[in-house]
Amino acid sequence: MKTYQIAGIGNAIVDVIATVDDHFLDHMGIHKGIMQLVERDRAETLYGAMKDRAQASGGSVANTLAGVGALGLKAAFVGRVRDDALGRFYAADSERVGTHFANLPVADGELPTSRSMIFVTPDGERSMNTYLGISAEISPDDVDAALMADSAIVFLEGYLFDKDKGKAAFLKAARACRDAGGLAGIALSDPFCVDRHRDDFRALVAQDMDYVIGNEQEWVSLYQANDLDDALVQAAAACDLVVCTRSGDPVRIIRNGEETEIPVKMVTPVDATGAGDQFAAGFLFGLANGADMATAGRMGCIAAAEVISHIGARPKSDLLAIFRAEGLI
């Protein structure tokens, strides 16, 4: 038995949320309804301008781990935060939601803790300004090989593949997990990230991953394919377990050459943030518990539908109860 059923590596980003009006967005030069990366000075200006702000630990893989933790799995998260107010908050908040925060805040961190300033207007639009900060500097030194070996499943965040030291950290984690009999996998995260590192991503998928989760655009980009069918044929030849989400169309899962399609119930989103993260949480819960692919995929779809039904990137309903009602457990 492993200590952790799932361990993840990802960006450790504090979500800082404030309610504002459109005049505030115009005054601060914030582009409405989109996510954009900002530099340190801009981040500090926006953070200082936020009133009545609420904070929560965030980041894609961190959101997934919060989801699997809510489902009862024991999870650990590897992320890099500075020993500042936001970094200490992040570490404590991760533990509060049931995810072991494996790394101490860095006392002599070269950059501040990462944060995403999210401005919500009365019409429900979320305008996100993200400063990547110290979380993007993760390296092999941040990865405890013993913790990865003591985890049944490792889940990696594709965004961190942008830097060589992030790639090295991923290889260290994946190989430690697999050498100890576990499964290692990655979320492709973003088609532009895939474009920048296509050859390295392909090598990682073929040589070091047991499963990969991506959306249609990411898979087509990875293999520079003419269409999704072509991309998934190439993906399935490289990796034993391939998962493709398709924004309302059936999810396609190919395991050892056998394909399963999971229908998706259409839901009008209140807030689409976190849909992919929580699909991964439901799917990995099923995988960790030995479910067949149809069941694991259905769990992922239910978790994704739940999170887009409310504001916030983490579940608020009892997903285990929903799984039981659907006859999945």
CSV table of C-alpha atoms in Angstrom, one decimal:
chain,number,residue,atom,x,y,z
A,1,MET,CA,0.0,0.0,0.0
A,2,LYS,CA,1.2,3.5,-0.9
A,3,THR,CA,0.9,6.4,1.5
A,4,TYR,CA,-0.6,8.6,-1.3
A,5,GLN,CA,-3.1,7.5,-3.8
A,6,ILE,CA,-2.2,10.4,-6.0
A,7,ALA,CA,0.6,13.0,-6.0
A,8,GLY,CA,0.7,16.0,-8.3
A,9,ILE,CA,3.1,18.6,-9.5
A,10,GLY,CA,1.8,22.0,-10.7
A,11,ASN,CA,1.7,25.7,-10.5
A,12,ALA,CA,0.9,26.9,-6.9
A,13,ILE,CA,-1.2,30.0,-7.6
A,14,VAL,CA,-3.2,31.9,-5.0
A,15,ASP,CA,-6.6,32.9,-6.5
A,16,VAL,CA,-7.4,36.4,-5.3
A,17,ILE,CA,-11.0,37.3,-6.1
A,18,ALA,CA,-12.7,40.7,-5.8
A,19,THR,CA,-16.1,42.0,-7.1
A,20,VAL,CA,-15.8,45.1,-9.1
A,21,ASP,CA,-17.8,47.1,-11.7
A,22,ASP,CA,-17.0,47.8,-15.3
A,23,HIS,CA,-15.8,51.3,-14.4
A,24,PHE,CA,-13.0,49.7,-12.3
A,25,LEU,CA,-11.9,47.5,-15.1
A,26,ASP,CA,-11.7,50.5,-17.5
A,27,HIS,CA,-9.9,52.6,-14.9
A,28,MET,CA,-7.3,49.8,-14.3
A,29,GLY,CA,-6.9,48.9,-17.9
A,30,ILE,CA,-8.1,45.3,-17.4
A,31,HIS,CA,-9.4,43.4,-20.4
A,32,LYS,CA,-12.8,42.0,-19.5
A,33,GLY,CA,-13.5,38.3,-19.6
A,34,ILE,CA,-10.0,36.9,-20.5
A,35,MET,CA,-6.9,35.6,-18.7
A,36,GLN,CA,-3.7,37.4,-19.3
A,37,LEU,CA,-0.2,37.1,-17.8
A,38,VAL,CA,1.2,40.1,-16.1
A,39,GLU,CA,4.6,41.1,-14.8
A,40,ARG,CA,5.5,41.7,-11.1
A,41,ASP,CA,4.9,45.4,-10.9
A,42,ARG,CA,1.5,45.1,-12.6
A,43,ALA,CA,0.6,42.3,-10.3
A,44,GLU,CA,1.4,44.3,-7.2
A,45,THR,CA,-0.6,47.3,-8.5
A,46,LEU,CA,-3.7,45.2,-9.2
A,47,TYR,CA,-3.4,43.3,-5.9
A,48,GLY,CA,-3.1,46.6,-4.0
A,49,ALA,CA,-6.2,48.0,-5.8
A,50,MET,CA,-8.4,45.0,-4.7
A,51,LYS,CA,-10.9,45.6,-1.9
A,52,ASP,CA,-12.8,43.0,0.1
A,53,ARG,CA,-10.7,40.3,-1.6
A,54,ALA,CA,-11.2,36.6,-1.0
A,55,GLN,CA,-8.3,34.1,-1.4
A,56,ALA,CA,-8.0,30.4,-2.2
A,57,SER,CA,-5.2,28.1,-3.2
A,58,GLY,CA,-5.4,27.4,-6.9
A,59,GLY,CA,-3.6,26.2,-10.0
A,60,SER,CA,-4.8,23.4,-12.4
A,61,VAL,CA,-3.3,20.3,-10.8
A,62,ALA,CA,-3.9,21.7,-7.3
A,63,ASN,CA,-7.6,22.0,-8.2
A,64,THR,CA,-7.6,18.4,-9.4
A,65,LEU,CA,-6.0,17.2,-6.2
A,66,ALA,CA,-8.6,19.2,-4.2
A,67,GLY,CA,-11.2,17.3,-6.1
A,68,VAL,CA,-9.8,13.9,-5.5
A,69,GLY,CA,-9.3,14.8,-1.9
A,70,ALA,CA,-13.0,15.7,-1.6
A,71,LEU,CA,-13.7,12.2,-3.1
A,72,GLY,CA,-11.7,10.6,-0.3
A,73,LEU,CA,-8.3,9.9,-1.8
A,74,LYS,CA,-5.1,10.8,0.0
A,75,ALA,CA,-3.3,13.4,-2.1
A,76,ALA,CA,0.0,15.2,-2.0
A,77,PHE,CA,0.9,18.3,-4.0
A,78,VAL,CA,4.4,19.5,-5.0
A,79,GLY,CA,4.5,23.3,-5.8
A,80,ARG,CA,6.8,26.2,-5.2
A,81,VAL,CA,5.8,29.1,-3.0
A,82,ARG,CA,7.8,31.8,-1.3
A,83,ASP,CA,7.9,32.2,2.5
A,84,ASP,CA,5.7,35.3,2.3
A,85,ALA,CA,2.1,36.0,3.4
A,86,LEU,CA,0.5,34.5,0.3
A,87,GLY,CA,2.9,31.5,0.3
A,88,ARG,CA,2.2,30.7,3.9
A,89,PHE,CA,-1.5,31.0,3.1
A,90,TYR,CA,-1.3,28.7,0.2
A,91,ALA,CA,0.5,25.9,2.1
A,92,ALA,CA,-2.0,26.2,5.0
A,93,ASP,CA,-5.0,26.3,2.7
A,94,SER,CA,-3.9,23.2,0.8
A,95,GLU,CA,-3.7,21.3,4.0
A,96,ARG,CA,-7.1,22.6,5.0
A,97,VAL,CA,-8.8,21.2,1.9
A,98,GLY,CA,-7.1,17.8,2.5
A,99,THR,CA,-4.0,18.0,0.2
A,100,HIS,CA,-0.6,17.5,1.8
A,101,PHE,CA,1.6,20.4,0.7
A,102,ALA,CA,4.9,18.6,0.3
A,103,ASN,CA,7.3,21.5,0.0
A,104,LEU,CA,8.1,24.1,2.7
A,105,PRO,CA,7.7,27.8,1.5
A,106,VAL,CA,11.1,28.9,0.2
A,107,ALA,CA,12.7,31.3,2.7
A,108,ASP,CA,15.1,32.9,0.2
A,109,GLY,CA,12.8,32.7,-2.8
A,110,GLU,CA,13.9,34.8,-5.7
A,111,LEU,CA,10.3,35.7,-6.7
A,112,PRO,CA,7.1,36.3,-4.8
A,113,THR,CA,4.4,33.7,-4.5
A,114,SER,CA,2.3,33.3,-7.7
A,115,ARG,CA,-1.1,34.8,-7.8
A,116,SER,CA,-4.1,35.3,-10.1
A,117,MET,CA,-6.1,38.4,-9.5
A,118,ILE,CA,-9.7,37.6,-10.6
A,119,PHE,CA,-12.1,40.5,-11.0
A,120,VAL,CA,-15.8,39.5,-11.1
A,121,THR,CA,-18.3,42.0,-12.6
A,122,PRO,CA,-22.0,41.9,-11.8
A,123,ASP,CA,-22.7,40.1,-15.1
A,124,GLY,CA,-20.6,37.1,-13.9
A,125,GLU,CA,-17.7,37.7,-16.2
A,126,ARG,CA,-14.3,36.8,-14.7
A,127,SER,CA,-11.3,38.9,-15.8
A,128,MET,CA,-8.1,37.1,-14.7
A,129,ASN,CA,-4.6,38.7,-14.4
A,130,THR,CA,-2.0,36.0,-13.5
A,131,TYR,CA,1.5,36.6,-12.3
A,132,LEU,CA,3.4,33.3,-12.5
A,133,GLY,CA,6.1,34.2,-10.0
A,134,ILE,CA,8.0,31.6,-8.1
A,135,SER,CA,5.7,28.6,-9.0
A,136,ALA,CA,7.1,28.5,-12.6
A,137,GLU,CA,10.6,28.0,-11.2
A,138,ILE,CA,10.0,24.4,-10.0
A,139,SER,CA,13.1,22.1,-10.5
A,140,PRO,CA,14.2,18.6,-9.6
A,141,ASP,CA,15.4,19.9,-6.2
A,142,ASP,CA,11.7,20.5,-5.4
A,143,VAL,CA,10.8,16.8,-6.1
A,144,ASP,CA,11.1,14.2,-3.4
A,145,ALA,CA,11.7,10.9,-5.3
A,146,ALA,CA,10.7,8.9,-2.2
A,147,LEU,CA,7.3,10.7,-2.1
A,148,MET,CA,6.7,10.0,-5.8
A,149,ALA,CA,7.6,6.3,-5.2
A,150,ASP,CA,5.2,6.2,-2.3
A,151,SER,CA,2.3,7.4,-4.6
A,152,ALA,CA,0.1,5.1,-6.7
A,153,ILE,CA,-0.5,7.8,-9.3
A,154,VAL,CA,1.4,10.9,-10.3
A,155,PHE,CA,-0.3,13.7,-12.2
A,156,LEU,CA,1.8,16.5,-13.9
A,157,GLU,CA,0.7,19.9,-15.2
A,158,GLY,CA,1.7,20.6,-18.8
A,159,TYR,CA,2.2,24.3,-18.1
A,160,LEU,CA,5.3,23.6,-16.1
A,161,PHE,CA,6.9,21.9,-19.2
A,162,ASP,CA,7.9,25.4,-20.5
A,163,LYS,CA,11.3,25.4,-18.8
A,164,ASP,CA,14.1,22.8,-18.9
A,165,LYS,CA,14.2,22.5,-15.1
A,166,GLY,CA,10.5,21.8,-15.1
A,167,LYS,CA,11.0,19.1,-17.7
A,168,ALA,CA,13.7,17.6,-15.5
A,169,ALA,CA,11.5,17.7,-12.5
A,170,PHE,CA,8.7,15.8,-14.3
A,171,LEU,CA,11.1,13.1,-15.5
A,172,LYS,CA,12.4,12.6,-11.9
A,173,ALA,CA,8.9,12.3,-10.5
A,174,ALA,CA,7.6,10.0,-13.3
A,175,ARG,CA,10.5,7.7,-13.2
A,176,ALA,CA,10.5,7.4,-9.4
A,177,CYS,CA,6.7,6.6,-9.4
A,178,ARG,CA,6.9,4.1,-12.3
A,179,ASP,CA,10.0,2.3,-10.9
A,180,ALA,CA,8.0,1.7,-7.7
A,181,GLY,CA,5.1,0.2,-9.7
A,182,GLY,CA,2.9,3.4,-10.0
A,183,LEU,CA,1.3,5.2,-12.9
A,184,ALA,CA,2.5,8.5,-14.2
A,185,GLY,CA,0.6,10.9,-16.4
A,186,ILE,CA,0.2,14.5,-17.6
A,187,ALA,CA,-2.4,17.0,-18.6
A,188,LEU,CA,-1.3,18.7,-21.8
A,189,SER,CA,-2.8,21.9,-20.4
A,190,ASP,CA,-2.6,24.3,-23.4
A,191,PRO,CA,-2.2,23.9,-27.2
A,192,PHE,CA,0.3,26.8,-27.3
A,193,CYS,CA,2.5,25.1,-24.7
A,194,VAL,CA,2.3,22.0,-26.8
A,195,ASP,CA,3.3,24.0,-29.9
A,196,ARG,CA,6.4,25.4,-28.1
A,197,HIS,CA,7.7,22.0,-27.0
A,198,ARG,CA,6.2,19.5,-29.4
A,199,ASP,CA,9.2,17.1,-29.7
A,200,ASP,CA,9.8,17.0,-26.0
A,201,PHE,CA,6.1,16.4,-25.3
A,202,ARG,CA,6.0,13.6,-27.8
A,203,ALA,CA,9.0,12.0,-26.3
A,204,LEU,CA,7.6,12.3,-22.8
A,205,VAL,CA,4.2,10.8,-23.8
A,206,ALA,CA,5.9,7.9,-25.6
A,207,GLN,CA,8.6,7.1,-23.1
A,208,ASP,CA,7.6,8.2,-19.6
A,209,MET,CA,3.8,8.5,-19.4
A,210,ASP,CA,1.2,5.8,-18.6
A,211,TYR,CA,-1.7,8.1,-19.3
A,212,VAL,CA,-2.3,11.5,-20.9
A,213,ILE,CA,-5.3,13.8,-20.7
A,214,GLY,CA,-5.9,16.5,-23.3
A,215,ASN,CA,-8.6,18.3,-25.2
A,216,GLU,CA,-9.1,18.1,-29.0
A,217,GLN,CA,-7.0,21.1,-29.8
A,218,GLU,CA,-4.1,19.9,-27.7
A,219,TRP,CA,-4.0,16.4,-29.3
A,220,VAL,CA,-4.3,17.8,-32.8
A,221,SER,CA,-1.5,20.2,-32.1
A,222,LEU,CA,0.8,17.6,-30.5
A,223,TYR,CA,0.8,15.4,-33.5
A,224,GLN,CA,0.2,18.2,-36.1
A,225,ALA,CA,-2.7,16.0,-37.4
A,226,ASN,CA,-5.2,16.7,-40.1
A,227,ASP,CA,-8.1,15.8,-37.7
A,228,LEU,CA,-8.7,14.3,-34.2
A,229,ASP,CA,-9.0,10.7,-35.5
A,230,ASP,CA,-5.5,11.0,-37.0
A,231,ALA,CA,-4.1,12.5,-33.8
A,232,LEU,CA,-5.6,9.9,-31.5
A,233,VAL,CA,-4.3,7.0,-33.7
A,234,GLN,CA,-0.8,8.5,-33.2
A,235,ALA,CA,-1.4,9.1,-29.5
A,236,ALA,CA,-2.7,5.5,-28.9
A,237,ALA,CA,0.4,4.1,-30.6
A,238,ALA,CA,2.6,6.1,-28.2
A,239,CYS,CA,0.8,5.7,-24.9
A,240,ASP,CA,-1.3,3.0,-23.3
A,241,LEU,CA,-4.1,5.3,-22.0
A,242,VAL,CA,-5.2,8.4,-23.9
A,243,VAL,CA,-8.1,10.7,-22.8
A,244,CYS,CA,-9.6,13.4,-25.0
A,245,THR,CA,-12.2,15.8,-23.8
A,246,ARG,CA,-14.2,17.7,-26.4
A,247,SER,CA,-16.2,20.6,-24.9
A,248,GLY,CA,-19.7,19.1,-24.9
A,249,ASP,CA,-19.1,16.3,-27.4
A,250,PRO,CA,-18.5,12.7,-26.1
A,251,VAL,CA,-15.2,12.1,-24.3
A,252,ARG,CA,-13.0,9.6,-26.1
A,253,ILE,CA,-10.8,7.3,-24.1
A,254,ILE,CA,-8.4,4.7,-25.7
A,255,ARG,CA,-6.8,2.1,-23.5
A,256,ASN,CA,-4.5,-0.5,-24.9
A,257,GLY,CA,-6.1,0.1,-28.3
A,258,GLU,CA,-9.7,-0.2,-27.2
A,259,GLU,CA,-11.8,2.9,-27.5
A,260,THR,CA,-14.7,4.0,-25.2
A,261,GLU,CA,-16.9,7.0,-25.8
A,262,ILE,CA,-18.6,8.7,-22.8
A,263,PRO,CA,-21.6,10.9,-23.6
A,264,VAL,CA,-21.8,14.3,-22.1
A,265,LYS,CA,-24.9,16.0,-20.7
A,266,MET,CA,-25.1,19.6,-21.7
A,267,VAL,CA,-25.1,22.0,-18.9
A,268,THR,CA,-25.4,25.8,-19.1
A,269,PRO,CA,-22.2,27.0,-17.3
A,270,VAL,CA,-22.3,29.5,-14.5
A,271,ASP,CA,-18.5,29.6,-14.5
A,272,ALA,CA,-16.5,27.3,-16.8
A,273,THR,CA,-13.4,27.7,-14.7
A,274,GLY,CA,-12.0,24.3,-13.5
A,275,ALA,CA,-14.0,22.1,-15.9
A,276,GLY,CA,-10.9,20.3,-17.2
A,277,ASP,CA,-9.4,20.1,-13.7
A,278,GLN,CA,-12.4,18.4,-12.2
A,279,PHE,CA,-12.9,16.1,-15.1
A,280,ALA,CA,-9.3,14.9,-14.3
A,281,ALA,CA,-10.3,14.6,-10.6
A,282,GLY,CA,-13.3,12.3,-11.4
A,283,PHE,CA,-11.4,10.3,-13.9
A,284,LEU,CA,-8.4,9.8,-11.7
A,285,PHE,CA,-10.6,8.8,-8.8
A,286,GLY,CA,-12.0,6.1,-11.0
A,287,LEU,CA,-8.6,5.0,-12.3
A,288,ALA,CA,-7.3,4.8,-8.7
A,289,ASN,CA,-10.2,2.6,-7.7
A,290,GLY,CA,-9.8,0.2,-10.6
A,291,ALA,CA,-13.0,1.3,-12.5
A,292,ASP,CA,-13.4,0.5,-16.1
A,293,MET,CA,-12.9,3.4,-18.6
A,294,ALA,CA,-16.7,4.0,-19.2
A,295,THR,CA,-17.2,4.4,-15.4
A,296,ALA,CA,-14.0,6.5,-14.9
A,297,GLY,CA,-15.0,8.7,-17.8
A,298,ARG,CA,-18.5,9.2,-16.5
A,299,MET,CA,-17.1,10.2,-13.1
A,300,GLY,CA,-15.0,12.8,-14.8
A,301,CYS,CA,-18.0,14.2,-16.8
A,302,ILE,CA,-20.1,14.4,-13.6
A,303,ALA,CA,-17.3,16.2,-11.7
A,304,ALA,CA,-16.9,18.7,-14.6
A,305,ALA,CA,-20.6,19.3,-14.9
A,306,GLU,CA,-20.8,20.0,-11.1
A,307,VAL,CA,-18.0,22.5,-11.1
A,308,ILE,CA,-19.3,24.6,-14.0
A,309,SER,CA,-22.7,24.9,-12.2
A,310,HIS,CA,-21.3,27.4,-9.7
A,311,ILE,CA,-18.6,30.0,-9.2
A,312,GLY,CA,-15.2,28.6,-8.4
A,313,ALA,CA,-12.9,25.9,-9.7
A,314,ARG,CA,-13.5,23.3,-7.0
A,315,PRO,CA,-16.5,21.1,-6.2
A,316,LYS,CA,-19.2,22.2,-3.7
A,317,SER,CA,-21.5,19.2,-4.0
A,318,ASP,CA,-21.0,15.7,-2.5
A,319,LEU,CA,-19.7,14.0,-5.6
A,320,LEU,CA,-19.6,10.6,-3.9
A,321,ALA,CA,-23.3,10.8,-3.3
A,322,ILE,CA,-23.9,11.7,-7.0
A,323,PHE,CA,-21.7,8.8,-8.1
A,324,ARG,CA,-23.8,6.4,-5.9
A,325,ALA,CA,-27.0,7.8,-7.3
A,326,GLU,CA,-25.8,7.2,-10.8
A,327,GLY,CA,-24.8,3.6,-9.9
A,328,LEU,CA,-21.1,4.2,-10.4
A,329,ILE,CA,-20.0,3.1,-7.0
